[in-house]
Coordinates of C-alpha atoms in Angstrom, one line a residue:
Chain A
M1 CA -74.5 -278.8 -23.4
T2 CA -71.3 -279.5 -25.3
L3 CA -69.9 -283.0 -25.6
E4 CA -66.9 -282.3 -23.5
F5 CA -68.9 -280.9 -20.7
A6 CA -71.2 -283.9 -20.7
A7 CA -68.1 -286.1 -20.6
C8 CA -66.8 -284.1 -17.7
L9 CA -70.0 -284.4 -15.7
L10 CA -70.4 -288.1 -16.4
T11 CA -66.8 -288.7 -15.2
L12 CA -67.4 -286.6 -12.1
F13 CA -70.6 -288.3 -11.0
F14 CA -69.3 -291.8 -11.8
L15 CA -66.0 -291.4 -9.9
A16 CA -67.5 -289.6 -6.9
G17 CA -70.3 -292.1 -6.9
I18 CA -68.0 -295.1 -6.6
G19 CA -66.5 -293.5 -3.5
L20 CA -63.4 -291.6 -4.7
P21 CA -62.6 -288.4 -2.8
V22 CA -64.5 -285.5 -4.3
A23 CA -61.3 -283.5 -5.0
Y24 CA -59.8 -286.3 -7.1
S25 CA -63.0 -286.9 -8.9
I26 CA -63.2 -283.3 -9.9
L27 CA -59.5 -283.2 -11.0
I28 CA -59.9 -286.2 -13.3
A29 CA -63.2 -284.9 -14.6
A30 CA -61.5 -281.6 -15.4
F31 CA -58.7 -283.5 -17.2
V32 CA -61.3 -285.2 -19.3
Y33 CA -63.0 -281.9 -20.2
L34 CA -59.7 -280.2 -21.1
G35 CA -58.5 -283.3 -23.0
V36 CA -61.7 -283.7 -25.1
N37 CA -62.0 -280.0 -26.0
G38 CA -58.4 -279.8 -26.9
Q39 CA -57.2 -277.1 -24.5
G40 CA -54.6 -279.4 -23.0
V41 CA -54.7 -281.2 -19.7
G42 CA -51.8 -279.1 -18.3
I43 CA -54.1 -276.1 -17.9
A44 CA -55.8 -277.7 -14.9
G45 CA -52.6 -277.6 -12.8
K46 CA -52.0 -274.0 -13.8
V47 CA -55.5 -272.9 -12.9
L48 CA -55.4 -274.8 -9.6
M49 CA -52.0 -273.5 -8.5
D50 CA -52.7 -269.9 -9.6
G51 CA -56.0 -269.9 -7.8
L52 CA -54.6 -271.2 -4.5
Y53 CA -51.6 -269.0 -4.8
Q54 CA -53.5 -265.8 -5.3
S55 CA -56.3 -266.2 -2.8
F56 CA -54.9 -264.4 0.3
I57 CA -58.3 -264.8 2.0
L58 CA -58.0 -268.6 2.0
L59 CA -55.1 -268.4 4.5
A60 CA -57.7 -268.0 7.1
V61 CA -58.8 -271.6 6.7
P62 CA -55.7 -273.4 8.0
L63 CA -55.3 -270.8 10.8
F64 CA -58.9 -271.2 12.0
I65 CA -58.3 -274.9 12.0
V66 CA -55.2 -274.5 14.2
A67 CA -57.1 -272.2 16.6
A68 CA -60.0 -274.6 17.0
N69 CA -57.7 -277.6 17.6
I70 CA -55.8 -275.7 20.3
M71 CA -58.9 -274.6 22.1
N72 CA -60.2 -278.2 22.1
A73 CA -56.9 -279.6 23.4
G74 CA -56.2 -277.0 26.0
T75 CA -59.1 -277.3 28.5
I76 CA -60.5 -274.0 27.2
S77 CA -63.7 -275.9 26.2
E78 CA -64.0 -277.4 29.6
R79 CA -63.8 -274.0 31.4
L80 CA -66.4 -272.5 29.1
L81 CA -68.7 -275.4 29.9
Q82 CA -68.3 -275.0 33.6
F83 CA -69.3 -271.4 33.2
C84 CA -72.3 -272.3 31.2
V85 CA -73.5 -274.9 33.7
A86 CA -73.3 -272.3 36.4
A87 CA -75.1 -269.8 34.3
V88 CA -78.0 -271.6 32.6
G89 CA -77.8 -275.2 34.1
R90 CA -80.5 -274.3 36.7
F91 CA -83.4 -274.2 34.3
R92 CA -85.5 -277.2 33.0
G93 CA -83.7 -278.9 30.3
G94 CA -80.6 -277.3 31.9
L95 CA -77.8 -279.2 30.2
G96 CA -79.6 -278.8 26.9
H97 CA -79.4 -275.0 27.4
V98 CA -75.8 -275.3 28.5
N99 CA -75.1 -277.2 25.3
I100 CA -76.6 -274.4 23.1
V101 CA -75.1 -271.5 25.0
A102 CA -71.7 -273.2 25.0
S103 CA -72.0 -273.6 21.2
L104 CA -72.9 -270.0 20.9
I105 CA -69.8 -268.8 22.8
F106 CA -67.6 -271.4 21.1
S107 CA -68.9 -270.3 17.7
G108 CA -67.5 -266.8 18.4
M109 CA -64.1 -268.4 18.7
S110 CA -64.0 -271.1 16.1
G111 CA -65.1 -271.2 12.5
S112 CA -65.9 -274.8 12.0
A113 CA -69.0 -276.8 13.0
V114 CA -67.0 -280.1 13.1
A115 CA -64.5 -278.7 15.6
D116 CA -67.4 -277.5 17.7
A117 CA -69.1 -281.0 17.7
A118 CA -65.9 -283.0 18.1
G119 CA -64.5 -280.8 20.9
I120 CA -67.0 -279.1 23.3
G121 CA -69.8 -281.3 21.9
K122 CA -68.2 -284.5 22.9
I123 CA -67.6 -283.3 26.5
I124 CA -71.2 -282.1 27.0
I125 CA -72.7 -285.3 25.5
G126 CA -70.8 -287.2 28.2
M127 CA -72.2 -284.8 30.9
M128 CA -75.8 -285.2 29.6
T129 CA -75.8 -288.9 29.4
K130 CA -74.0 -289.3 32.8
S131 CA -76.7 -287.1 34.5
G132 CA -79.2 -289.8 33.5
H133 CA -81.9 -287.2 32.6
Y134 CA -81.5 -287.4 28.9
T135 CA -81.4 -290.2 26.4
R136 CA -78.2 -290.6 24.4
G137 CA -79.9 -289.8 21.2
Y138 CA -81.3 -286.5 22.6
A139 CA -77.9 -285.4 23.8
A140 CA -76.3 -286.2 20.5
A141 CA -79.1 -284.6 18.5
I142 CA -79.1 -281.3 20.4
T143 CA -75.3 -281.2 20.2
A144 CA -75.4 -281.7 16.4
A145 CA -78.1 -279.0 16.0
S146 CA -76.3 -276.4 18.1
A147 CA -73.0 -277.1 16.4
T148 CA -74.5 -275.8 13.1
I149 CA -74.3 -272.3 14.7
G150 CA -70.5 -272.5 14.8
P151 CA -69.8 -271.1 11.3
I152 CA -72.7 -268.7 11.4
I153 CA -71.4 -266.5 14.1
P154 CA -67.9 -265.2 13.1
P155 CA -65.3 -266.3 12.6
S156 CA -66.4 -268.7 9.9
I157 CA -64.6 -270.9 7.4
P158 CA -67.6 -271.5 5.1
M159 CA -68.1 -267.7 4.9
V160 CA -64.5 -267.3 3.9
L161 CA -65.2 -269.8 1.1
Y162 CA -68.3 -267.9 0.0
A163 CA -66.4 -264.6 0.0
L164 CA -63.9 -266.3 -2.3
V165 CA -66.4 -267.3 -4.9
S166 CA -68.7 -264.3 -4.7
N167 CA -66.2 -261.4 -4.1
T168 CA -68.2 -260.0 -1.3
S169 CA -66.7 -258.4 1.7
I170 CA -65.7 -261.0 4.4
G171 CA -66.1 -258.3 7.1
F172 CA -69.7 -257.6 6.2
L173 CA -70.5 -261.3 5.8
F174 CA -69.1 -262.0 9.3
L175 CA -71.3 -259.1 10.7
G176 CA -74.3 -260.4 8.8
G177 CA -74.0 -263.8 10.6
I178 CA -74.1 -262.5 14.2
I179 CA -77.9 -261.9 14.6
P180 CA -78.9 -265.0 12.6
G181 CA -76.6 -267.1 14.8
L182 CA -78.1 -265.8 18.0
F183 CA -81.6 -266.3 16.5
M184 CA -80.8 -269.9 15.7
G185 CA -79.6 -270.4 19.3
A186 CA -82.8 -268.8 20.6
V187 CA -85.1 -271.1 18.5
L188 CA -83.1 -274.2 19.6
M189 CA -83.5 -273.2 23.3
V190 CA -87.2 -272.7 22.8
M191 CA -87.4 -276.2 21.3
N192 CA -85.3 -277.6 24.1
T193 CA -87.6 -276.1 26.7
V194 CA -90.7 -277.4 25.0
I195 CA -89.3 -281.0 24.7
S196 CA -87.9 -280.9 28.3
T197 CA -91.3 -279.8 29.7
R198 CA -93.3 -282.3 27.6
R199 CA -91.0 -285.3 28.5
N200 CA -90.6 -284.0 32.0
F201 CA -86.8 -284.1 32.1
A202 CA -85.6 -283.7 35.7
V203 CA -84.0 -280.4 36.7
E204 CA -80.3 -280.7 37.6
E205 CA -78.9 -279.6 40.9
P206 CA -78.3 -275.9 40.4
V207 CA -74.8 -274.6 41.0
P208 CA -75.1 -272.1 43.9
L209 CA -75.2 -268.5 42.7
R210 CA -72.3 -267.6 44.9
D211 CA -70.1 -269.9 42.9
L212 CA -71.0 -268.1 39.6
P213 CA -68.3 -265.3 40.0
R214 CA -65.6 -268.0 40.4
H215 CA -66.6 -269.9 37.3
T216 CA -66.9 -266.6 35.4
A217 CA -63.4 -265.6 36.4
N218 CA -62.1 -269.0 35.5
A219 CA -63.6 -268.8 32.0
F220 CA -63.1 -265.0 31.6
P221 CA -60.0 -265.0 29.5
A222 CA -61.6 -267.5 27.1
L223 CA -64.8 -265.4 27.0
L224 CA -62.7 -262.5 25.9
M225 CA -61.7 -264.2 22.7
P226 CA -64.8 -263.3 20.6
A227 CA -64.5 -259.7 21.7
I228 CA -60.8 -259.6 20.8
L229 CA -61.5 -261.1 17.3
L230 CA -64.4 -258.7 16.6
Y231 CA -62.5 -255.7 17.8
G232 CA -59.5 -256.8 15.8
I233 CA -61.5 -257.1 12.6
Y234 CA -63.9 -254.1 13.0
G235 CA -61.5 -251.8 14.8
G236 CA -59.2 -252.1 11.8
V237 CA -56.4 -253.7 13.8
T238 CA -56.2 -256.8 11.7
T239 CA -57.6 -258.2 8.5
P240 CA -60.1 -261.0 8.9
T241 CA -57.4 -263.4 7.8
E242 CA -54.9 -262.1 10.3
A243 CA -57.7 -262.3 13.0
A244 CA -57.5 -266.1 12.4
A245 CA -53.8 -266.0 13.4
V246 CA -54.5 -263.8 16.4
A247 CA -57.2 -266.3 17.5
A248 CA -54.7 -269.1 17.2
A249 CA -52.0 -267.1 19.1
Y250 CA -54.5 -266.1 21.9
A251 CA -55.7 -269.7 22.2
L252 CA -52.1 -270.9 22.4
L253 CA -51.3 -268.2 25.0
L254 CA -54.3 -269.2 27.1
A255 CA -53.8 -273.0 26.9
G256 CA -50.1 -272.9 27.1
L257 CA -49.2 -270.2 29.6
F258 CA -52.3 -269.2 31.4
Y259 CA -54.0 -272.5 32.0
R260 CA -50.9 -274.6 31.6
A261 CA -52.8 -277.4 29.9
L262 CA -50.8 -277.8 26.7
S263 CA -47.5 -279.7 26.3
F264 CA -45.1 -279.4 23.4
R265 CA -46.0 -282.9 22.4
A266 CA -49.7 -282.1 22.3
L267 CA -48.9 -278.9 20.3
Y268 CA -47.0 -280.9 17.8
G269 CA -49.9 -283.3 17.4
I270 CA -52.2 -280.3 16.9
L271 CA -49.9 -279.0 14.1
V272 CA -49.9 -282.4 12.3
E273 CA -53.7 -282.8 12.6
S274 CA -54.2 -279.2 11.4
A275 CA -52.0 -279.7 8.4
R276 CA -53.9 -282.9 7.6
S277 CA -57.3 -281.2 7.7
S278 CA -56.0 -278.1 5.9
A279 CA -54.7 -280.2 3.1
A280 CA -57.9 -282.2 2.7
V281 CA -60.0 -278.9 2.6
G282 CA -57.4 -277.2 0.4
L283 CA -57.6 -280.0 -2.1
V284 CA -61.4 -279.6 -2.3
I285 CA -61.0 -275.9 -2.7
G286 CA -58.5 -276.5 -5.5
G287 CA -60.8 -278.9 -7.2
A288 CA -63.6 -276.4 -7.0
L289 CA -61.4 -273.7 -8.6
I290 CA -60.8 -276.0 -11.6
L291 CA -64.5 -277.0 -11.8
N292 CA -65.5 -273.3 -11.7
Y293 CA -63.0 -272.6 -14.5
V294 CA -64.7 -275.4 -16.6
V295 CA -68.2 -274.1 -15.7
A296 CA -67.2 -270.6 -16.5
S297 CA -65.8 -271.5 -19.9
E298 CA -69.1 -273.2 -20.6
N299 CA -70.8 -270.0 -19.6
I300 CA -73.2 -271.9 -17.4
P301 CA -73.8 -269.3 -14.7
N302 CA -75.0 -266.8 -17.3
I303 CA -77.2 -269.3 -19.1
V304 CA -78.8 -270.1 -15.7
A305 CA -79.2 -266.4 -15.1
Q306 CA -80.7 -265.7 -18.5
S307 CA -83.2 -268.6 -18.3
L308 CA -84.3 -267.7 -14.8
V309 CA -84.7 -264.0 -15.6
G310 CA -86.5 -265.0 -18.8
L311 CA -88.9 -267.1 -16.7
D312 CA -89.7 -263.9 -14.9
V313 CA -89.3 -265.3 -11.4
S314 CA -89.6 -262.9 -8.5
P315 CA -86.5 -262.6 -6.2
L316 CA -88.4 -264.3 -3.4
T317 CA -89.5 -267.2 -5.5
F318 CA -85.9 -267.6 -6.7
L319 CA -84.6 -267.5 -3.1
I320 CA -87.1 -270.1 -1.9
G321 CA -86.5 -272.3 -4.9
V322 CA -82.7 -272.2 -4.5
N323 CA -82.9 -272.8 -0.8
V324 CA -85.1 -275.9 -1.3
L325 CA -82.5 -277.1 -3.8
F326 CA -79.6 -276.5 -1.4
L327 CA -81.5 -278.3 1.4
L328 CA -82.1 -281.3 -0.8
L329 CA -78.4 -281.2 -2.0
G330 CA -77.4 -280.9 1.7
C331 CA -78.9 -284.3 2.3
V332 CA -76.3 -285.9 0.0
L333 CA -73.5 -283.4 -0.4
D334 CA -70.8 -281.9 1.7
A335 CA -71.2 -278.2 2.6
T336 CA -67.8 -277.2 1.2
T337 CA -68.8 -278.7 -2.2
I338 CA -72.1 -276.9 -2.3
I339 CA -70.6 -273.5 -1.4
L340 CA -67.7 -273.8 -3.8
V341 CA -69.3 -275.6 -6.7
I342 CA -73.1 -275.1 -6.7
I343 CA -73.5 -271.6 -5.3
P344 CA -71.4 -269.9 -8.0
L345 CA -73.9 -271.1 -10.6
F346 CA -76.5 -268.9 -9.0
L347 CA -74.6 -265.8 -8.2
P348 CA -75.1 -264.0 -11.6
T349 CA -78.9 -264.7 -11.2
C350 CA -78.8 -263.0 -7.8
R351 CA -77.1 -260.0 -9.3
E352 CA -79.7 -259.8 -12.1
L353 CA -82.6 -260.1 -9.7
G354 CA -81.1 -257.5 -7.4
I355 CA -80.7 -259.9 -4.4
D356 CA -78.1 -258.6 -1.9
L357 CA -75.1 -260.9 -2.0
V358 CA -74.3 -260.6 1.7
H359 CA -77.9 -261.6 2.5
F360 CA -77.8 -264.5 0.0
G361 CA -74.4 -265.6 1.4
V362 CA -75.5 -265.7 5.0
V363 CA -78.7 -267.5 4.1
A364 CA -76.8 -270.0 1.9
V365 CA -74.3 -270.7 4.6
V366 CA -77.0 -271.2 7.2
N367 CA -78.7 -273.5 4.7
C368 CA -75.5 -275.5 4.2
M369 CA -75.0 -275.8 7.9
I370 CA -78.5 -277.3 8.3
G371 CA -77.4 -279.6 5.6
L372 CA -74.7 -280.9 8.0
I373 CA -77.4 -282.5 10.1
T374 CA -79.8 -283.7 7.4
P375 CA -79.8 -287.5 7.1
P376 CA -78.6 -289.6 5.3
Y377 CA -75.4 -287.6 4.7
G378 CA -74.8 -285.3 7.6
I379 CA -71.1 -284.8 8.5
L380 CA -72.0 -283.6 12.0
L381 CA -74.0 -286.8 12.7
F382 CA -71.1 -288.9 11.5
V383 CA -68.6 -287.0 13.6
I384 CA -70.7 -287.3 16.8
N385 CA -71.3 -290.9 16.0
A386 CA -67.5 -291.4 15.6
V387 CA -66.4 -289.6 18.8
T388 CA -69.2 -290.9 21.1
Q389 CA -70.2 -294.3 19.6
I390 CA -73.8 -293.3 19.9
P391 CA -75.6 -295.2 17.1
L392 CA -76.7 -293.0 14.1
R393 CA -80.2 -294.4 14.3
E394 CA -80.7 -292.9 17.8
I395 CA -79.3 -289.6 16.8
I396 CA -81.4 -289.3 13.7
G397 CA -84.5 -290.3 15.6
E398 CA -84.2 -287.3 17.8
I399 CA -82.9 -284.8 15.3
W400 CA -86.2 -284.0 13.5
A401 CA -87.6 -281.5 16.0
F402 CA -84.4 -279.5 15.9
L403 CA -84.1 -279.7 12.2
G404 CA -87.7 -278.4 11.9
V405 CA -87.0 -275.2 14.0
L406 CA -83.8 -274.5 12.2
I407 CA -85.5 -274.7 8.9
L408 CA -88.1 -272.4 10.3
A409 CA -85.4 -270.0 11.3
L410 CA -83.9 -270.2 7.8
A411 CA -87.3 -269.3 6.4
C412 CA -87.4 -266.2 8.6
L413 CA -84.0 -265.2 7.3
I414 CA -85.2 -265.5 3.7
L415 CA -88.4 -263.6 4.3
F416 CA -86.9 -260.8 6.4
P417 CA -83.5 -259.8 5.0
G418 CA -83.3 -257.1 7.7
I419 CA -82.3 -259.8 10.2
V420 CA -79.1 -260.4 8.3
L421 CA -78.5 -256.9 6.9
W422 CA -79.2 -254.7 9.9
L423 CA -75.9 -255.1 11.6
P424 CA -73.7 -254.7 8.5
R425 CA -75.7 -251.6 7.6
V426 CA -75.0 -250.1 11.0
F427 CA -71.3 -250.6 10.2
G428 CA -71.7 -248.8 6.9
Y429 CA -72.7 -251.6 4.5
P430 CA -74.2 -249.8 1.5
G431 CA -76.4 -252.7 0.3
Chain B
M1 CA -39.6 -302.4 5.8
K2 CA -42.4 -301.5 8.2
T3 CA -40.1 -299.4 10.4
L4 CA -38.8 -297.6 7.3
V5 CA -42.4 -296.8 6.2
N6 CA -43.1 -295.6 9.7
W7 CA -40.0 -293.3 9.8
F8 CA -40.9 -292.0 6.4
R9 CA -44.5 -291.2 7.5
R10 CA -43.2 -289.4 10.6
G11 CA -40.7 -287.4 8.6
T12 CA -43.3 -286.2 6.2
E13 CA -45.7 -285.4 9.0
F14 CA -42.9 -283.4 10.7
V15 CA -42.3 -281.3 7.5
A16 CA -46.1 -280.6 7.3
A17 CA -46.2 -279.6 11.0
M18 CA -43.2 -277.3 10.6
M19 CA -44.7 -275.6 7.6
M20 CA -47.9 -275.1 9.5
A21 CA -46.0 -273.6 12.4
A22 CA -43.9 -271.4 10.1
M23 CA -47.1 -270.0 8.5
F24 CA -48.6 -269.2 11.9
L25 CA -45.4 -267.5 13.1
T26 CA -45.1 -265.5 9.8
F27 CA -48.5 -264.2 10.3
I28 CA -47.8 -263.1 13.8
L29 CA -44.6 -261.5 12.6
Q30 CA -46.5 -259.6 9.9
I31 CA -49.0 -258.2 12.4
G32 CA -46.2 -257.3 14.8
I33 CA -44.1 -255.5 12.2
R34 CA -47.1 -253.5 11.0
Y35 CA -47.4 -252.1 14.5
S36 CA -43.7 -251.7 15.3
A37 CA -43.4 -249.8 12.0
K38 CA -45.2 -246.9 13.8
L39 CA -42.3 -246.6 16.1
E40 CA -39.7 -245.1 13.8
W41 CA -36.8 -245.2 16.3
L42 CA -37.2 -249.0 16.6
G43 CA -36.2 -249.6 13.0
K44 CA -33.3 -247.2 13.3
T45 CA -31.9 -248.7 16.4
F46 CA -32.4 -252.3 15.4
P47 CA -31.9 -252.5 11.6
F48 CA -33.2 -256.0 11.4
L49 CA -36.6 -254.7 12.5
E50 CA -36.8 -252.2 9.6
P51 CA -40.3 -252.7 8.2
S52 CA -39.3 -252.5 4.6
Q53 CA -37.4 -255.8 5.0
Y54 CA -40.6 -257.6 5.7
G55 CA -42.4 -257.3 2.4
W56 CA -42.2 -261.0 1.8
T57 CA -44.4 -262.2 4.6
L58 CA -47.7 -262.4 2.7
E59 CA -46.3 -264.3 -0.3
F60 CA -44.3 -266.6 1.9
C61 CA -47.6 -267.6 3.7
L62 CA -49.2 -268.2 0.3
A63 CA -46.3 -270.4 -0.8
L64 CA -46.5 -272.3 2.5
W65 CA -50.2 -272.7 2.1
V66 CA -49.8 -274.3 -1.4
W67 CA -47.1 -276.5 -0.1
I68 CA -49.1 -277.6 2.9
V69 CA -52.1 -278.5 0.7
F70 CA -50.1 -280.6 -1.8
W71 CA -47.4 -282.0 0.4
G72 CA -50.2 -282.8 2.9
A73 CA -52.4 -284.4 0.2
A74 CA -49.4 -286.5 -1.1
F75 CA -48.1 -287.7 2.2
V76 CA -50.1 -286.8 5.3
V77 CA -53.8 -287.1 4.4
R78 CA -55.2 -290.5 4.9
E79 CA -58.0 -292.0 2.8
R80 CA -60.6 -291.4 5.5
D81 CA -59.7 -287.7 5.9
H82 CA -60.9 -286.9 2.4
V83 CA -64.3 -285.3 1.6
T84 CA -66.0 -288.3 0.1
F85 CA -69.5 -289.1 -1.1
D86 CA -69.5 -292.7 0.3
I87 CA -73.2 -293.5 0.6
I88 CA -73.0 -296.0 -2.3
Y89 CA -69.5 -297.2 -1.5
G90 CA -70.5 -298.0 2.1
H91 CA -73.7 -299.9 1.2
V92 CA -72.7 -302.2 -1.7
S93 CA -71.5 -305.8 -1.2
P94 CA -67.7 -306.2 -0.5
K95 CA -67.4 -307.8 -3.9
T96 CA -68.8 -304.7 -5.7
R97 CA -66.8 -302.4 -3.4
R98 CA -63.6 -304.2 -4.4
W99 CA -64.3 -303.4 -8.0
F100 CA -65.1 -299.8 -7.1
A101 CA -61.7 -299.5 -5.4
I102 CA -60.0 -301.1 -8.3
I103 CA -61.7 -298.9 -10.9
G104 CA -61.3 -295.7 -8.8
G105 CA -57.7 -296.4 -8.0
T106 CA -56.8 -297.1 -11.6
A107 CA -58.7 -294.0 -12.8
V108 CA -56.8 -291.6 -10.4
C109 CA -53.5 -293.3 -11.1
A110 CA -53.9 -293.1 -14.9
G111 CA -55.5 -289.7 -14.9
L112 CA -52.8 -288.0 -12.8
L113 CA -50.0 -289.7 -14.8
W114 CA -51.7 -288.6 -18.0
S115 CA -51.4 -285.0 -16.9
V116 CA -47.8 -285.1 -15.8
E117 CA -46.2 -284.3 -19.1
P118 CA -48.6 -281.5 -20.2
T119 CA -48.4 -279.9 -16.7
L120 CA -44.6 -280.0 -16.8
S121 CA -44.6 -278.2 -20.2
K122 CA -47.2 -275.7 -18.9
F123 CA -45.0 -275.0 -15.9
Y124 CA -41.9 -274.8 -18.1
I125 CA -42.3 -271.1 -18.9
L126 CA -42.5 -270.4 -15.1
R127 CA -38.7 -271.1 -14.8
L128 CA -38.3 -267.5 -16.0
K129 CA -40.9 -265.9 -13.8
K130 CA -39.6 -264.5 -10.6
T131 CA -41.7 -264.4 -7.5
A132 CA -43.0 -261.0 -6.4
T133 CA -41.2 -260.7 -3.1
L134 CA -39.6 -264.0 -2.1
S135 CA -36.1 -263.3 -3.4
H136 CA -35.6 -261.2 -0.3
L137 CA -36.1 -264.2 1.9
L138 CA -35.0 -267.2 -0.1
G139 CA -32.3 -265.7 -2.4
D140 CA -32.3 -264.7 -6.0
W141 CA -32.5 -268.2 -7.5
V142 CA -36.2 -268.8 -6.6
R143 CA -38.6 -268.9 -9.4
M144 CA -42.4 -269.6 -9.6
R145 CA -41.6 -273.0 -11.1
D146 CA -39.8 -274.0 -7.8
I147 CA -42.9 -273.0 -5.8
Y148 CA -45.2 -274.9 -8.1
S149 CA -43.0 -277.9 -8.2
V150 CA -44.8 -279.4 -5.2
Y151 CA -47.8 -280.0 -7.6
M152 CA -45.6 -282.3 -9.7
L153 CA -44.6 -284.1 -6.6
F154 CA -48.3 -284.4 -5.6
L155 CA -49.2 -285.8 -9.0
L156 CA -46.6 -288.5 -8.9
V157 CA -47.0 -289.6 -5.3
V158 CA -50.8 -289.6 -5.4
A159 CA -50.7 -291.6 -8.7
A160 CA -48.5 -294.1 -7.0
R161 CA -50.7 -294.3 -3.9
Y162 CA -53.9 -294.9 -5.9
G163 CA -52.1 -297.4 -8.2
W164 CA -51.1 -299.2 -5.1
R165 CA -54.6 -299.0 -3.7
A166 CA -56.0 -300.6 -6.9
I167 CA -53.5 -303.4 -6.7
S168 CA -54.1 -304.0 -3.0
A169 CA -57.9 -304.0 -3.7
F170 CA -57.3 -306.5 -6.5
R171 CA -55.4 -308.8 -4.2
H172 CA -57.1 -308.4 -0.8
G173 CA -60.4 -306.6 -1.4
A174 CA -61.3 -302.9 -0.8
D175 CA -59.5 -301.3 2.1
I176 CA -62.5 -300.8 4.4
D177 CA -63.1 -304.6 4.2
Q178 CA -59.6 -305.3 5.3
P179 CA -59.0 -306.2 9.0
G180 CA -57.6 -303.5 11.2
H181 CA -59.2 -300.7 9.2
D182 CA -60.7 -298.1 11.6
G183 CA -63.0 -297.1 8.8
A184 CA -64.7 -293.8 8.2
A185 CA -67.1 -295.6 5.9
Q186 CA -68.6 -297.8 8.7
Q187 CA -71.8 -295.7 8.9

């Protein structure tokens, strides 16, 4: 390791450790690196601006944020929930199932786990605790666990970020996420059934079957959204980035004209909030671009690749090792940081070992989403804690069972690449 | 003074919201034009719908994106909106936290100011570089340096904000310990 790189890392860990925003810590650390090795501090700004200005694919990020905010504000989430209650609320652990199914549908419309938890998750936690059949902690834990599916089923902001650092096709990545997402939903529902039966949660009053058509009709336009998005992307009508704009436009149309649940004032608030989140995410992306420049000029990814290939690890051992590492990092780091900064270190190794980059990407994103609910640092736990005031201790106490099955699902995805790659191959993925 | 700050905040938020809206609408326009381009008579009857006039949409969105990020980071993003590793920050004593805030604030302020002059000279050459397509929309004067200028604004404003944060931590303690803070670091 060179002196300037050591200085860079030291600055980064120190500044991030004392609580500075990750983006600024990276920026200052990069300045230190460039200053010490004599390249000139000005390069950082140039690399950052060029990177952001040339990445068309990143435009999907702010647009997906707008779309999710509109859906949460415009009663679209409520209508979806009523439909789910009518459809799966009649089974034992009913509202738990409703929670998971609603997350599955919502994940086909939004690309962010936090939007999922803060929007639809907040409403359903209210419903679950009000019914009196579930503890607060259980309601919050199952919501957090099911929100992790949000970015696995397309559209997905983390997958856009992965596509950016790995140069893989965003279309195939999205396709690769569909079955794993449904699979995660299935294992969560099994766990919910097991726990509900064991603890003998009461069954809710079922919604009469004759009301089901009415609820379906009410939610139908919203249910069409995933279909429109997928058709737009895979029918060649829009690029994945434009699909984000279409999603936002459709949500706006639904909430504003069709359901008449969105005022101009609310829309303005949504735009401000979306700009805020986009700027915060964009800054981390920018920081990651500079850090990747530093790491690349130190040739670190290739050194990692050479030493791992030299060790003669098998692809499977490598995948398992890397995933354990990501899970551990997920306990303390944010998913965006892992995807943009840590994952690029291992991409050359994947290429050397012949690991498919779409498979690796989907597995890594699933892994990072699980990282969102691993204590002590799990963004989803914090978000739910912030919007519902349920104490973190109660949420964490109930999260372990769900965490366990999600990790089991992750292991299946690692061991059987077919789960991820089958659908992309049907659509012509050569890998 | 307080009302002035409030108005300023609202003004900058308004600009950010409008850029967001413009980006969204430009995207819709881009998709719309792509499909209306198939109807040749449309461009002939209404010259302003001629598809060749809309080559700028993509680059315009990219410029807006860059502006949203840095304008937003300078004026709209609050301390608690940032991606932060605050496990240590949230668990140390208020006295230590105060020092964290002072050191962190000073580091960002000094670091960003340090980079102002080198960045300016790095951008200097861009005063000659034309944008790929934006001259159609904004006029012939626009250069890459104008688009990148928001980064300079960002450096100065954020340096000032963090300098202020360090001073305020020095005088009153770290911001999450101050009354009235609705704190993200309360976990």
